[in-house]
Amino acid sequence: MKANKIVKILNDFSKSKYQKVLITGSWGIGKTKYVKDFIKNRKDITTCYISLFGKKDINSIIHELYFHIIKDANNAFVKKGITNIKDKLKSLDFSYLGLSLSIPLIEDLYEKINKELDRDQTYLFIFDDLERKHNDLCIKEVFGLIDSLSKSPNIKTVLITAIEQLEGDSKKDFVNYEEKAIDRTYKIDEYSVDAPVNILGEDIWNVIGTIAEDYKFKNLRTFEKINLFIEELIDVLGEEVFTNKFTKADLYRMAFASVLFKIEHKNEMILLEESDSTNKSFMKAYYMDKGDSGVVDYLNERILKNSLDNIMSKNVFNYIRKWYETGEYDEKKILNTIELINSYEEEPLNFFSSEQEILDYIKQSEEYFRNLNGNESLEKVISKVSNVLQWCDVLSIDFVFSNKDFSNNIKDNIYNNINIEEDYFYNQQHAPFHFYSQTEKVNELIEIIESDFKFEYYSKLFSRINDCFSHHSYNYNYLRALNGSMANITETKIRNFILDKLKDNDYFFPIPSDKITGDQWYWCREINELVEKIESHWEINDYHYNFVTHIVNSSNLEKDKMLKYRLSDLFNLVD
């Protein structure tokens, strides 16, 4: 269960018949964060949140309960007569946090607290950080307290812990008493999908999100550390250092890799190929023999996957890595290095350039195109090749690549420029195809690249559709994106590709038999709509009829009446 479900759990719990529930999950997964979100947003529910961190005995917890009850005259826990309550407690040696006091024994707690609470109100007592309690506090006492509170029908208790952090007698007592003391247990095993972007902000997540999704983070606090380190870097270096050559995005990437390497990977090169121990040893020796520059190469190649906007930013990378590793940095050296990056210029070519200068530029550019790694900006690549083709035209020389060869060479750049979470029209608008050159060779090449871009978009889209279908995740948004562009697909190559994919994968139709989910049913409806649009827009006779026939014939309708009912509803079948 994802951590953001905690809000719903507590909302449901407040009106359920359960009295005592447990929420468990690993450290840093977001348990406390979403509990506090619930408290903040549900002003109509009276809550008392208590952390058990460092609590040495049950009395210290009871002290805090009493403190919450009487801390001010407007406290919603008390129905009326706050002055009388305070008077009642004057006889006690009452204090808070650190001083001794006499307090009713635990067996009297129900009577003492319940007497003061409004019987028409539901009260939610939340005890967090059980695993961080002091060793002197016995878990049996905590469960006893929860049991005493739950004797009142209008008091509900929530216990929050990371079970795997319990040790020794605490672990044994927990296992022995959990079943008796807890009505319902909820296990949080994933942090919320939106948690990283909420921590980092959209600007940072838009840069590192695609990279970060490839790694399994053990703790959400890693994202908090990344965010804090980025803020530290910008505070020291200043906003003025960022240009189109040394980009803020590259700073985000280098900070991300530095923190991930230290916190999550413990400074171990765990991303080296493990299936081949010989190759792993060789690659580790290769990186380690190069010292600090080898570590930077590892971070750039293995963690960031060569995604830096400017490869020259690697000159700053080691400063940033050591900054996070040790806390020490030489501000002057870093700023000087950034200045060198920002001041670097390729020799400009214009009307006054010599023929040899232009020939040298063309030769250097051809070498650049040969060594593309797929992470270069597509806009930069197209701009550069357009410039080269125009100078080739001026000098009446041939470009070393044919259009087909060049298109194949930038296939990875095209693929990496596609945002599959957006539809094709969004991707097309943000692609660098919208200009016209006086050089016909440029326009011909751009048309080919745009056609390849469109094909790669649908190839990537079907890859996601296949993943969803294979893993039964049924994120039908990808199908909606496909459905929305069917009328605009006119290329024979793309149409045949889509038809072949549907044929080879039984139309990606998940037979809705037995118990199904809402997402699975919506997916079925999207597939049915897709097939109808193919028949209509592409004028393929009986395509939908053949699809329905195939699905019905491959389904055991007689043994599953609900399946028969669903397919009849979806396809408008008549017995």
PDB file of C-alpha atoms in Angstrom, residues 203-305:
ATOM      1  CA  ASP A 203      11.361  22.236 -11.509  1.00  0.00           C
ATOM      2  CA  ILE A 204      13.840  19.781 -10.001  1.00  0.00           C
ATOM      3  CA  TRP A 205      11.660  16.694 -10.516  1.00  0.00           C
ATOM      4  CA  ASN A 206      11.170  17.519 -14.204  1.00  0.00           C
ATOM      5  CA  VAL A 207      14.945  17.291 -14.582  1.00  0.00           C
ATOM      6  CA  ILE A 208      15.800  14.237 -12.465  1.00  0.00           C
ATOM      7  CA  GLY A 209      12.462  12.405 -12.341  1.00  0.00           C
ATOM      8  CA  THR A 210      13.092  10.173 -15.371  1.00  0.00           C
ATOM      9  CA  ILE A 211      16.500   9.179 -13.991  1.00  0.00           C
ATOM     10  CA  ALA A 212      15.267   8.752 -10.404  1.00  0.00           C
ATOM     11  CA  GLU A 213      12.472   6.377 -11.437  1.00  0.00           C
ATOM     12  CA  ASP A 214      15.109   3.822 -12.476  1.00  0.00           C
ATOM     13  CA  TYR A 215      16.260   3.414  -8.867  1.00  0.00           C
ATOM     14  CA  LYS A 216      14.575   1.893  -5.842  1.00  0.00           C
ATOM     15  CA  PHE A 217      14.871   4.440  -3.044  1.00  0.00           C
ATOM     16  CA  LYS A 218      14.835   3.001   0.464  1.00  0.00           C
ATOM     17  CA  ASN A 219      13.979   6.246   2.179  1.00  0.00           C
ATOM     18  CA  LEU A 220      12.073   9.389   1.214  1.00  0.00           C
ATOM     19  CA  ARG A 221      14.554  11.358   3.291  1.00  0.00           C
ATOM     20  CA  THR A 222      17.036  10.854   0.459  1.00  0.00           C
ATOM     21  CA  PHE A 223      14.900  13.210  -1.626  1.00  0.00           C
ATOM     22  CA  GLU A 224      14.879  15.666   1.261  1.00  0.00           C
ATOM     23  CA  LYS A 225      18.675  15.481   1.377  1.00  0.00           C
ATOM     24  CA  ILE A 226      18.863  16.075  -2.378  1.00  0.00           C
ATOM     25  CA  ASN A 227      16.627  19.109  -2.068  1.00  0.00           C
ATOM     26  CA  LEU A 228      18.620  20.561   0.850  1.00  0.00           C
ATOM     27  CA  PHE A 229      21.919  20.008  -0.951  1.00  0.00           C
ATOM     28  CA  ILE A 230      20.652  21.744  -4.100  1.00  0.00           C
ATOM     29  CA  GLU A 231      19.531  24.695  -1.981  1.00  0.00           C
ATOM     30  CA  GLU A 232      22.962  24.793  -0.327  1.00  0.00           C
ATOM     31  CA  LEU A 233      24.731  24.766  -3.705  1.00  0.00           C
ATOM     32  CA  ILE A 234      22.615  27.588  -5.121  1.00  0.00           C
ATOM     33  CA  ASP A 235      22.899  29.651  -1.915  1.00  0.00           C
ATOM     34  CA  VAL A 236      26.707  29.529  -2.153  1.00  0.00           C
ATOM     35  CA  LEU A 237      27.214  29.724  -5.929  1.00  0.00           C
ATOM     36  CA  GLY A 238      24.378  32.162  -6.668  1.00  0.00           C
ATOM     37  CA  GLU A 239      21.762  32.214  -9.426  1.00  0.00           C
ATOM     38  CA  GLU A 240      23.946  34.270 -11.780  1.00  0.00           C
ATOM     39  CA  VAL A 241      26.270  31.345 -12.621  1.00  0.00           C
ATOM     40  CA  PHE A 242      23.608  29.555 -14.653  1.00  0.00           C
ATOM     41  CA  THR A 243      23.571  29.990 -18.429  1.00  0.00           C
ATOM     42  CA  ASN A 244      22.672  27.887 -21.449  1.00  0.00           C
ATOM     43  CA  LYS A 245      26.192  26.405 -21.111  1.00  0.00           C
ATOM     44  CA  PHE A 246      26.326  25.701 -17.390  1.00  0.00           C
ATOM     45  CA  THR A 247      22.694  24.925 -16.697  1.00  0.00           C
ATOM     46  CA  LYS A 248      20.777  24.709 -13.463  1.00  0.00           C
ATOM     47  CA  ALA A 249      19.503  21.333 -14.721  1.00  0.00           C
ATOM     48  CA  ASP A 250      23.089  20.005 -14.763  1.00  0.00           C
ATOM     49  CA  LEU A 251      23.560  21.190 -11.182  1.00  0.00           C
ATOM     50  CA  TYR A 252      20.406  19.306 -10.193  1.00  0.00           C
ATOM     51  CA  ARG A 253      21.678  16.149 -11.903  1.00  0.00           C
ATOM     52  CA  MET A 254      25.129  16.293 -10.291  1.00  0.00           C
ATOM     53  CA  ALA A 255      23.645  16.936  -6.828  1.00  0.00           C
ATOM     54  CA  PHE A 256      21.206  14.036  -7.312  1.00  0.00           C
ATOM     55  CA  ALA A 257      23.975  11.599  -8.318  1.00  0.00           C
ATOM     56  CA  SER A 258      26.249  12.708  -5.453  1.00  0.00           C
ATOM     57  CA  VAL A 259      23.563  12.183  -2.803  1.00  0.00           C
ATOM     58  CA  LEU A 260      22.286   8.919  -4.296  1.00  0.00           C
ATOM     59  CA  PHE A 261      25.807   7.494  -4.461  1.00  0.00           C
ATOM     60  CA  LYS A 262      26.566   8.315  -0.817  1.00  0.00           C
ATOM     61  CA  ILE A 263      23.194   7.750   0.898  1.00  0.00           C
ATOM     62  CA  GLU A 264      21.511   4.962  -1.065  1.00  0.00           C
ATOM     63  CA  HIS A 265      24.530   3.167  -2.565  1.00  0.00           C
ATOM     64  CA  LYS A 266      26.923   3.720   0.368  1.00  0.00           C
ATOM     65  CA  ASN A 267      29.679   4.843  -2.044  1.00  0.00           C
ATOM     66  CA  GLU A 268      29.657   1.411  -3.705  1.00  0.00           C
ATOM     67  CA  MET A 269      29.575   1.020  -7.499  1.00  0.00           C
ATOM     68  CA  ILE A 270      26.568  -1.296  -7.341  1.00  0.00           C
ATOM     69  CA  LEU A 271      25.357  -0.493 -10.853  1.00  0.00           C
ATOM     70  CA  LEU A 272      28.208  -2.327 -12.564  1.00  0.00           C
ATOM     71  CA  GLU A 273      27.164  -5.401 -14.480  1.00  0.00           C
ATOM     72  CA  GLU A 274      26.705  -8.180 -11.917  1.00  0.00           C
ATOM     73  CA  SER A 275      25.871 -11.011 -14.292  1.00  0.00           C
ATOM     74  CA  ASP A 276      29.477 -11.162 -15.440  1.00  0.00           C
ATOM     75  CA  SER A 277      31.818 -11.044 -12.460  1.00  0.00           C
ATOM     76  CA  THR A 278      34.883 -10.729 -14.714  1.00  0.00           C
ATOM     77  CA  ASN A 279      33.456  -7.723 -16.514  1.00  0.00           C
ATOM     78  CA  LYS A 280      32.358  -6.222 -13.203  1.00  0.00           C
ATOM     79  CA  SER A 281      35.858  -6.512 -11.774  1.00  0.00           C
ATOM     80  CA  PHE A 282      37.357  -5.012 -14.911  1.00  0.00           C
ATOM     81  CA  MET A 283      34.956  -2.058 -14.961  1.00  0.00           C
ATOM     82  CA  LYS A 284      35.429  -1.400 -11.254  1.00  0.00           C
ATOM     83  CA  ALA A 285      39.204  -1.394 -11.723  1.00  0.00           C
ATOM     84  CA  TYR A 286      38.774   0.886 -14.738  1.00  0.00           C
ATOM     85  CA  TYR A 287      36.876   3.478 -12.732  1.00  0.00           C
ATOM     86  CA  MET A 288      38.888   3.145  -9.533  1.00  0.00           C
ATOM     87  CA  ASP A 289      42.286   3.381 -11.267  1.00  0.00           C
ATOM     88  CA  LYS A 290      41.313   6.837 -12.526  1.00  0.00           C
ATOM     89  CA  GLY A 291      40.808   8.110  -8.982  1.00  0.00           C
ATOM     90  CA  ASP A 292      38.374  11.003  -8.475  1.00  0.00           C
ATOM     91  CA  SER A 293      37.828  11.419 -12.218  1.00  0.00           C
ATOM     92  CA  GLY A 294      36.914   7.715 -12.413  1.00  0.00           C
ATOM     93  CA  VAL A 295      34.266   8.133  -9.717  1.00  0.00           C
ATOM     94  CA  VAL A 296      32.858  11.105 -11.627  1.00  0.00           C
ATOM     95  CA  ASP A 297      32.837   9.035 -14.839  1.00  0.00           C
ATOM     96  CA  TYR A 298      30.910   6.309 -12.978  1.00  0.00           C
ATOM     97  CA  LEU A 299      28.361   8.805 -11.627  1.00  0.00           C
ATOM     98  CA  ASN A 300      27.912  10.384 -15.048  1.00  0.00           C
ATOM     99  CA  GLU A 301      27.786   7.191 -17.097  1.00  0.00           C
ATOM    100  CA  ARG A 302      26.084   4.729 -14.746  1.00  0.00           C
ATOM    101  CA  ILE A 303      23.818   6.878 -12.585  1.00  0.00           C
ATOM    102  CA  LEU A 304      23.072   9.863 -14.844  1.00  0.00           C
ATOM    103  CA  LYS A 305      23.348   7.827 -18.075  1.00  0.00           C
TER     104      LYS A 305
END
